[in-house]
Amino acid sequence: LHRILVYRDAYGLTEARLFGMVALAWVGVTAGWLGLSVLRGRRDRFIPVALPAGYLLLLALGLANPDARIAQWNLERVDRGPSALAANATPPSTAIDAAGPSDSVPGPGPVTRLPLDAHYLASLGAGAVPVILDRIEGLAPGDRCILAESLLRRWGAEGGTPGDWRSWNLAESRARDRVRSHDDALRSHLRPGGACPGPGSRQDPGHRGPLRG
C-alpha cells in the first residue's frame, strides 16, 4: 500500500492505483476479521460479516464515481505543485511502474511543477467530464488542446448519438449535455488543423504531460 501511495503522489492517481488501494484495504480488513473470528474458534461469524462487507465496498466504490475522483486528484495535484509530494514520495530513478500508462521518471534537478498526463485524463469515462470542464481553463495550452479534442470527439456533437434505451447511461448523457453546452469554449482551445501534442511530446513548452523518450 505504501508503494502505491508513493507512486500516486509522484505520478498521479490512476484506476489501477485506486482499485489497488481499495483491494489492499479490503484484504487488511478481511484478515483482521479472520483473526477475530475464525482464529478464535468463531468460524460461523466470518462469512456473514465478510461477504456483505465486500458487497457494500463494491457498492460504495461505484457510488463514489471513481473517474471523477481520479480526475479531481490529478488536477488538484498539479495546482498544489511540489508541495503535493511527501518527503519520501519520489521513487528511485530506476523504478518502473506497471500500474498504468501515465508513468515517467522525472529527470534530475529540482521539481518546479508536477506533470499532468492529459492523455490519460482524456481516456477516463463520462464521470470525469464535469471535473475536467470545471478545471480546463487553468491548464497549460497543450493540455487544454488534448482534453478539448478528446471531449469533443467522444462526447460532442461529432461523437454521435447513443443507441436505444437499453444502452442509455445517465453519466454519459450528462457528459454529452455538458460538452455540447461548452462546444465553443472547447473549440477555442484547439490548434489550427486540430493537431495537439502527442503522448510524451517535447514540442510544446506549455505541455505538462510526462516527457518520454
Coordinates of N, CA, C and O in Angstrom, one line a residue, residues 49-178:
V49 N -20.3 -11.7 8.0 CA -19.9 -10.3 8.0 C -19.0 -10.0 6.8 O -19.1 -8.9 6.2
A50 N -18.1 -10.9 6.5 CA -17.1 -10.6 5.4 C -17.8 -10.5 4.0 O -17.4 -9.6 3.3
L51 N -18.7 -11.3 3.7 CA -19.4 -11.3 2.4 C -20.2 -10.0 2.2 O -20.0 -9.3 1.2
P52 N -21.1 -9.7 3.1 CA -21.9 -8.4 2.9 C -21.0 -7.2 2.9 O -21.2 -6.3 2.2
A53 N -19.9 -7.3 3.7 CA -19.0 -6.1 3.7 C -18.3 -5.9 2.4 O -18.1 -4.8 1.9
G54 N -18.0 -7.0 1.7 CA -17.4 -7.0 0.3 C -18.4 -6.4 -0.6 O -18.0 -5.5 -1.5
Y55 N -19.6 -6.7 -0.6 CA -20.7 -6.2 -1.5 C -20.9 -4.7 -1.2 O -21.0 -3.9 -2.1
L56 N -20.9 -4.3 0.1 CA -21.0 -2.9 0.4 C -19.8 -2.1 -0.1 O -20.0 -0.9 -0.5
L57 N -18.6 -2.7 0.0 CA -17.5 -2.0 -0.5 C -17.6 -1.7 -2.0 O -17.3 -0.6 -2.5
L58 N -18.0 -2.7 -2.8 CA -18.2 -2.5 -4.2 C -19.2 -1.5 -4.5 O -19.1 -0.7 -5.4
L59 N -20.3 -1.5 -3.8 CA -21.4 -0.5 -4.0 C -20.9 0.9 -3.7 O -21.1 1.8 -4.4
A60 N -20.1 1.0 -2.6 CA -19.6 2.3 -2.2 C -18.6 2.8 -3.3 O -18.6 4.0 -3.6
L61 N -17.8 1.9 -3.8 CA -16.8 2.3 -4.8 C -17.6 2.8 -6.1 O -17.1 3.8 -6.7
G62 N -18.6 2.1 -6.5 CA -19.4 2.6 -7.6 C -20.1 3.9 -7.4 O -20.1 4.8 -8.3
L63 N -20.6 4.1 -6.2 CA -21.3 5.4 -5.9 C -20.3 6.6 -5.8 O -20.7 7.7 -6.0
A64 N -19.1 6.3 -5.5 CA -18.1 7.3 -5.3 C -17.6 7.9 -6.6 O -16.9 8.9 -6.6
N65 N -18.0 7.4 -7.7 CA -17.7 7.9 -9.1 C -16.1 7.9 -9.2 O -15.5 9.0 -9.2
P66 N -15.5 6.7 -9.4 CA -14.0 6.7 -9.5 C -13.4 7.6 -10.5 O -12.3 8.2 -10.2
D67 N -14.0 7.7 -11.7 CA -13.4 8.5 -12.7 C -13.3 10.0 -12.3 O -12.3 10.7 -12.5
A68 N -14.4 10.5 -11.7 CA -14.4 11.9 -11.2 C -13.3 12.1 -10.1 O -12.6 13.1 -10.0
R69 N -13.2 11.1 -9.2 CA -12.2 11.2 -8.1 C -10.8 11.2 -8.7 O -9.9 11.9 -8.2
I70 N -10.5 10.4 -9.7 CA -9.2 10.3 -10.3 C -8.9 11.6 -10.9 O -7.8 12.2 -10.8
A71 N -9.8 12.2 -11.7 CA -9.6 13.4 -12.4 C -9.4 14.6 -11.4 O -8.5 15.4 -11.6
Q72 N -10.2 14.6 -10.4 CA -10.0 15.7 -9.4 C -8.7 15.6 -8.7 O -8.0 16.6 -8.4
W73 N -8.3 14.4 -8.3 CA -7.0 14.2 -7.6 C -5.8 14.7 -8.5 O -5.0 15.5 -8.0
N74 N -5.8 14.3 -9.8 CA -4.7 14.7 -10.6 C -4.7 16.2 -10.9 O -3.6 16.8 -11.0
L75 N -5.9 16.8 -11.1 CA -5.9 18.2 -11.4 C -5.5 19.0 -10.1 O -4.8 20.0 -10.2
E76 N -6.0 18.6 -9.0 CA -5.6 19.3 -7.8 C -4.1 19.1 -7.5 O -3.4 20.0 -6.9
R77 N -3.6 18.0 -7.8 CA -2.1 17.7 -7.6 C -1.3 18.7 -8.4 O -0.3 19.2 -7.9
V78 N -1.7 19.0 -9.6 CA -1.0 20.0 -10.5 C -1.0 21.4 -9.8 O 0.0 22.1 -9.7
D79 N -2.2 21.7 -9.2 CA -2.3 23.0 -8.6 C -1.4 23.1 -7.3 O -0.9 24.1 -7.1
R80 N -1.3 22.0 -6.6 CA -0.5 22.0 -5.4 C 0.9 22.1 -5.7 O 1.7 22.6 -4.9
G81 N 1.4 21.6 -6.8 CA 2.8 21.6 -7.2 C 3.6 20.7 -6.3 O 3.1 19.7 -5.8
P82 N 4.9 21.0 -6.1 CA 5.8 20.1 -5.4 C 5.3 19.9 -4.0 O 5.8 18.9 -3.4
S83 N 4.5 20.7 -3.4 CA 4.0 20.5 -2.0 C 3.2 19.3 -1.9 O 2.9 18.8 -0.8
A84 N 2.7 18.8 -3.1 CA 1.9 17.5 -3.1 C 2.7 16.3 -2.8 O 2.2 15.3 -2.5
L85 N 4.0 16.4 -3.0 CA 4.9 15.3 -2.8 C 5.3 15.2 -1.3 O 5.8 16.2 -0.7
A86 N 5.2 14.0 -0.8 CA 5.7 13.8 0.6 C 7.2 13.7 0.5 O 7.8 13.6 -0.6
A87 N 7.9 13.8 1.6 CA 9.4 13.7 1.6 C 9.9 12.5 1.0 O 11.0 12.5 0.4
N88 N 9.2 11.4 1.1 CA 9.6 10.1 0.6 C 8.8 9.7 -0.6 O 8.7 8.5 -1.0
A89 N 8.2 10.6 -1.3 CA 7.3 10.3 -2.4 C 7.9 10.2 -3.8 O 7.2 10.0 -4.7
T90 N 9.2 10.4 -3.9 CA 9.8 10.3 -5.2 C 10.5 9.0 -5.3 O 11.5 8.7 -4.6
P91 N 10.0 8.1 -6.2 CA 10.6 6.8 -6.4 C 12.0 6.9 -6.9 O 12.4 7.9 -7.5
P92 N 12.8 5.9 -6.8 CA 14.2 5.9 -7.3 C 14.1 6.0 -8.8 O 13.1 5.6 -9.5
S93 N 15.2 6.5 -9.5 CA 15.2 6.8 -10.9 C 15.1 5.5 -11.7 O 14.7 5.6 -12.9
T94 N 15.3 4.4 -11.1 CA 15.3 3.1 -11.8 C 13.9 2.4 -11.7 O 13.7 1.4 -12.3
A95 N 13.0 3.0 -10.9 CA 11.8 2.4 -10.7 C 10.9 2.3 -11.9 O 10.9 3.3 -12.7
I96 N 10.2 1.2 -12.1 CA 9.3 1.1 -13.3 C 8.0 0.7 -12.7 O 7.9 -0.3 -11.9
D97 N 6.9 1.4 -13.0 CA 5.6 1.1 -12.5 C 4.7 0.5 -13.6 O 4.6 1.1 -14.7
A98 N 4.1 -0.6 -13.3 CA 3.2 -1.2 -14.4 C 1.8 -1.0 -14.1 O 0.9 -1.6 -14.6
A99 N 1.5 0.0 -13.2 CA 0.1 0.2 -12.8 C -0.7 1.0 -13.8 O -1.9 1.0 -13.7
G100 N -0.1 1.7 -14.7 CA -0.9 2.4 -15.7 C 0.0 3.1 -16.7 O 1.3 3.0 -16.6
P101 N -0.6 3.7 -17.8 CA 0.2 4.2 -18.9 C 0.7 5.6 -18.7 O 1.3 6.2 -19.6
S102 N 0.5 6.2 -17.5 CA 0.8 7.6 -17.3 C 2.2 7.8 -16.6 O 2.4 8.9 -16.2
D103 N 3.0 6.8 -16.5 CA 4.2 7.0 -15.7 C 5.4 7.4 -16.5 O 5.6 7.0 -17.7
S104 N 6.2 8.3 -15.9 CA 7.5 8.6 -16.5 C 8.4 8.9 -15.3 O 7.9 9.2 -14.2
V105 N 9.7 8.8 -15.5 CA 10.6 9.0 -14.4 C 11.2 10.5 -14.5 O 11.7 10.8 -15.5
P106 N 11.0 11.3 -13.5 CA 11.5 12.7 -13.5 C 13.0 12.7 -13.7 O 13.7 11.9 -13.2
G107 N 13.4 13.7 -14.5 CA 14.8 13.9 -14.7 C 15.5 14.5 -13.5 O 14.8 14.9 -12.5
P108 N 16.8 14.7 -13.5 CA 17.5 15.4 -12.4 C 17.1 16.8 -12.3 O 16.6 17.4 -13.3
G109 N 17.4 17.4 -11.2 CA 17.1 18.8 -10.9 C 15.9 19.0 -10.1 O 15.1 18.1 -9.9
P110 N 15.7 20.2 -9.6 CA 14.5 20.5 -8.7 C 13.2 20.5 -9.5 O 13.2 20.8 -10.7
V111 N 12.2 20.0 -8.8 CA 10.9 19.9 -9.4 C 10.1 21.3 -9.2 O 9.9 21.6 -8.0
T112 N 9.8 22.0 -10.2 CA 9.1 23.3 -10.1 C 7.6 23.1 -10.2 O 6.9 24.0 -9.7
R113 N 7.2 22.1 -11.0 CA 5.8 21.9 -11.1 C 5.6 20.4 -11.4 O 6.5 19.7 -12.0
L114 N 4.4 19.9 -11.1 CA 4.2 18.4 -11.3 C 3.5 18.3 -12.6 O 2.7 19.1 -13.0
P115 N 3.8 17.2 -13.3 CA 3.2 17.0 -14.6 C 1.7 16.5 -14.6 O 1.3 15.9 -13.6
L116 N 1.0 16.8 -15.6 CA -0.3 16.3 -15.8 C -0.3 15.4 -17.0 O 0.0 15.9 -18.1
D117 N -0.7 14.2 -16.9 CA -0.8 13.3 -18.1 C -2.2 13.5 -18.7 O -3.2 12.9 -18.4
A118 N -2.3 14.5 -19.6 CA -3.6 14.9 -20.2 C -4.2 13.8 -21.0 O -5.4 13.6 -21.1
H119 N -3.3 13.0 -21.6 CA -3.8 11.8 -22.5 C -4.5 10.8 -21.6 O -5.5 10.2 -22.0
Y120 N -3.9 10.5 -20.4 CA -4.6 9.6 -19.5 C -5.9 10.2 -19.0 O -6.9 9.5 -18.9
L121 N -5.9 11.4 -18.6 CA -7.1 12.1 -18.1 C -8.2 12.1 -19.2 O -9.3 11.9 -18.9
A122 N -7.8 12.2 -20.4 CA -8.8 12.2 -21.5 C -9.4 10.9 -21.8 O -10.4 10.7 -22.4
S123 N -8.7 9.8 -21.3 CA -9.2 8.4 -21.5 C -10.2 8.0 -20.5 O -10.8 6.9 -20.6
L124 N -10.4 8.8 -19.4 CA -11.3 8.4 -18.4 C -12.7 8.5 -18.9 O -13.0 9.1 -19.9
G125 N -13.6 7.9 -18.1 CA -15.0 7.7 -18.5 C -15.8 9.0 -18.3 O -15.3 10.1 -18.0
A126 N -17.1 8.9 -18.5 CA -18.0 10.0 -18.5 C -18.0 10.7 -17.2 O -18.3 12.0 -17.1
G127 N -17.8 10.0 -16.1 CA -17.8 10.6 -14.8 C -16.8 11.7 -14.6 O -17.0 12.6 -13.7
A128 N -15.7 11.7 -15.4 CA -14.7 12.7 -15.2 C -14.9 14.0 -16.0 O -14.3 15.0 -15.8
V129 N -15.9 13.9 -16.9 CA -16.1 15.1 -17.8 C -16.5 16.4 -17.0 O -15.9 17.4 -17.3
P130 N -17.4 16.4 -16.1 CA -17.7 17.6 -15.4 C -16.5 18.2 -14.7 O -16.3 19.4 -14.6
V131 N -15.7 17.3 -14.1 CA -14.5 17.8 -13.3 C -13.5 18.4 -14.3 O -12.9 19.5 -14.0
I132 N -13.3 17.8 -15.4 CA -12.4 18.4 -16.4 C -12.9 19.7 -17.0 O -12.1 20.7 -17.1
L133 N -14.1 19.8 -17.3 CA -14.7 21.0 -17.8 C -14.5 22.2 -16.8 O -14.3 23.3 -17.2
D134 N -14.7 21.9 -15.5 CA -14.6 22.9 -14.5 C -13.2 23.4 -14.3 O -13.0 24.6 -13.8
R135 N -12.2 22.6 -14.7 CA -10.8 23.0 -14.4 C -9.9 23.2 -15.7 O -8.8 23.6 -15.6
I136 N -10.5 23.0 -16.8 CA -9.7 23.0 -18.1 C -9.1 24.4 -18.3 O -8.0 24.5 -18.9
E137 N -9.7 25.5 -17.9 CA -9.3 26.8 -18.3 C -7.9 27.1 -17.6 O -7.2 28.0 -18.0
G138 N -7.7 26.5 -16.4 CA -6.5 26.8 -15.7 C -5.3 25.9 -16.1 O -4.2 26.1 -15.5
L139 N -5.4 25.1 -17.1 CA -4.3 24.2 -17.5 C -3.4 24.9 -18.6 O -3.8 25.9 -19.2
A140 N -2.3 24.2 -18.9 CA -1.4 24.7 -19.9 C -2.0 24.5 -21.3 O -2.9 23.7 -21.5
P141 N -1.6 25.3 -22.3 CA -2.3 25.3 -23.6 C -2.3 23.9 -24.2 O -3.2 23.5 -24.8
G142 N -1.1 23.2 -24.1 CA -1.1 21.8 -24.7 C -2.1 20.9 -24.0 O -2.7 20.1 -24.7
D143 N -2.2 21.0 -22.7 CA -3.1 20.1 -22.0 C -4.6 20.5 -22.4 O -5.4 19.6 -22.5
R144 N -4.9 21.7 -22.5 CA -6.2 22.2 -22.9 C -6.6 21.6 -24.3 O -7.7 21.2 -24.5
C145 N -5.6 21.7 -25.2 CA -5.8 21.2 -26.5 C -6.2 19.7 -26.5 O -7.1 19.2 -27.2
I146 N -5.4 18.9 -25.8 CA -5.5 17.5 -25.7 C -6.9 17.1 -25.1 O -7.7 16.3 -25.7
L147 N -7.3 17.8 -24.0 CA -8.5 17.5 -23.4 C -9.7 17.9 -24.2 O -10.7 17.2 -24.3
A148 N -9.6 19.1 -24.8 CA -10.7 19.6 -25.6 C -11.0 18.7 -26.8 O -12.1 18.4 -27.1
E149 N -9.9 18.3 -27.5 CA -10.1 17.5 -28.6 C -10.7 16.1 -28.3 O -11.6 15.7 -28.9
S150 N -10.3 15.6 -27.1 CA -10.9 14.3 -26.7 C -12.4 14.4 -26.3 O -13.2 13.6 -26.6
L151 N -12.7 15.5 -25.5 CA -14.0 15.7 -25.1 C -15.0 15.9 -26.3 O -16.1 15.4 -26.3
L152 N -14.5 16.7 -27.3 CA -15.4 16.9 -28.4 C -15.6 15.7 -29.3 O -16.7 15.4 -29.8
R153 N -14.5 14.9 -29.4 CA -14.6 13.7 -30.2 C -15.4 12.6 -29.5 O -16.2 11.9 -30.2
R154 N -15.4 12.5 -28.2 CA -16.1 11.4 -27.5 C -17.5 11.8 -27.1 O -18.4 11.0 -27.2
W155 N -17.7 13.1 -26.7 CA -18.9 13.5 -26.1 C -19.6 14.6 -26.9 O -20.8 15.0 -26.5
G156 N -19.0 15.2 -27.8 CA -19.6 16.3 -28.6 C -20.5 15.9 -29.6 O -20.8 14.7 -29.8
A157 N -21.0 16.9 -30.4 CA -22.0 16.6 -31.5 C -21.4 15.6 -32.5 O -22.1 14.8 -33.1
E158 N -20.0 15.7 -32.7 CA -19.4 14.8 -33.7 C -19.2 13.4 -33.2 O -18.8 12.5 -33.9
G159 N -19.4 13.3 -31.9 CA -19.2 12.0 -31.3 C -20.4 11.0 -31.5 O -20.4 9.9 -31.0
G160 N -21.4 11.4 -32.2 CA -22.5 10.6 -32.4 C -23.5 10.6 -31.3 O -23.4 11.3 -30.3
T161 N -24.6 9.9 -31.5 CA -25.7 9.8 -30.5 C -25.8 8.4 -29.9 O -25.4 7.4 -30.6
P162 N -26.3 8.3 -28.7 CA -26.4 7.0 -28.1 C -27.4 6.1 -28.8 O -28.2 6.6 -29.6
G163 N -27.3 4.8 -28.6 CA -28.2 3.9 -29.2 C -29.6 3.9 -28.6 O -30.1 4.9 -28.1
D164 N -30.2 2.7 -28.5 CA -31.6 2.7 -28.0 C -31.6 2.8 -26.5 O -30.5 2.9 -25.8
W165 N -32.7 2.7 -25.8 CA -32.8 2.9 -24.4 C -32.1 1.9 -23.6 O -31.6 2.1 -22.5
R166 N -31.8 0.7 -24.2 CA -31.0 -0.3 -23.4 C -29.6 0.1 -23.2 O -28.9 -0.5 -22.3
S167 N -29.0 0.9 -24.0 CA -27.7 1.4 -23.9 C -27.5 2.7 -23.2 O -26.4 3.3 -23.1
W168 N -28.7 3.3 -22.8 CA -28.7 4.6 -22.2 C -27.9 4.6 -20.8 O -28.0 3.7 -20.0
N169 N -27.2 5.7 -20.6 CA -26.4 5.8 -19.4 C -26.5 7.2 -18.9 O -26.2 8.2 -19.6
L170 N -26.8 7.4 -17.6 CA -27.0 8.7 -17.0 C -25.7 9.5 -17.1 O -25.7 10.7 -17.5
A171 N -24.6 8.9 -16.7 CA -23.3 9.7 -16.7 C -23.0 10.1 -18.1 O -22.5 11.3 -18.3
E172 N -23.2 9.2 -19.1 CA -22.8 9.6 -20.4 C -23.8 10.7 -21.0 O -23.3 11.6 -21.7
S173 N -25.0 10.6 -20.6 CA -26.0 11.6 -21.1 C -25.6 13.0 -20.5 O -25.6 14.0 -21.2
R174 N -25.2 13.0 -19.3 CA -24.8 14.3 -18.7 C -23.5 14.8 -19.3 O -23.4 16.0 -19.5
A175 N -22.6 13.9 -19.6 CA -21.4 14.3 -20.2 C -21.6 14.9 -21.6 O -21.0 15.9 -21.9
R176 N -22.5 14.3 -22.4 CA -22.8 14.9 -23.7 C -23.4 16.3 -23.5 O -23.1 17.2 -24.3
D177 N -24.4 16.4 -22.6 CA -25.0 17.7 -22.4 C -24.0 18.8 -22.0 O -24.0 19.9 -22.5
R178 N -23.1 18.4 -21.1 CA -22.1 19.4 -20.6 C -21.1 19.8 -21.7 O -20.8 21.0 -21.9

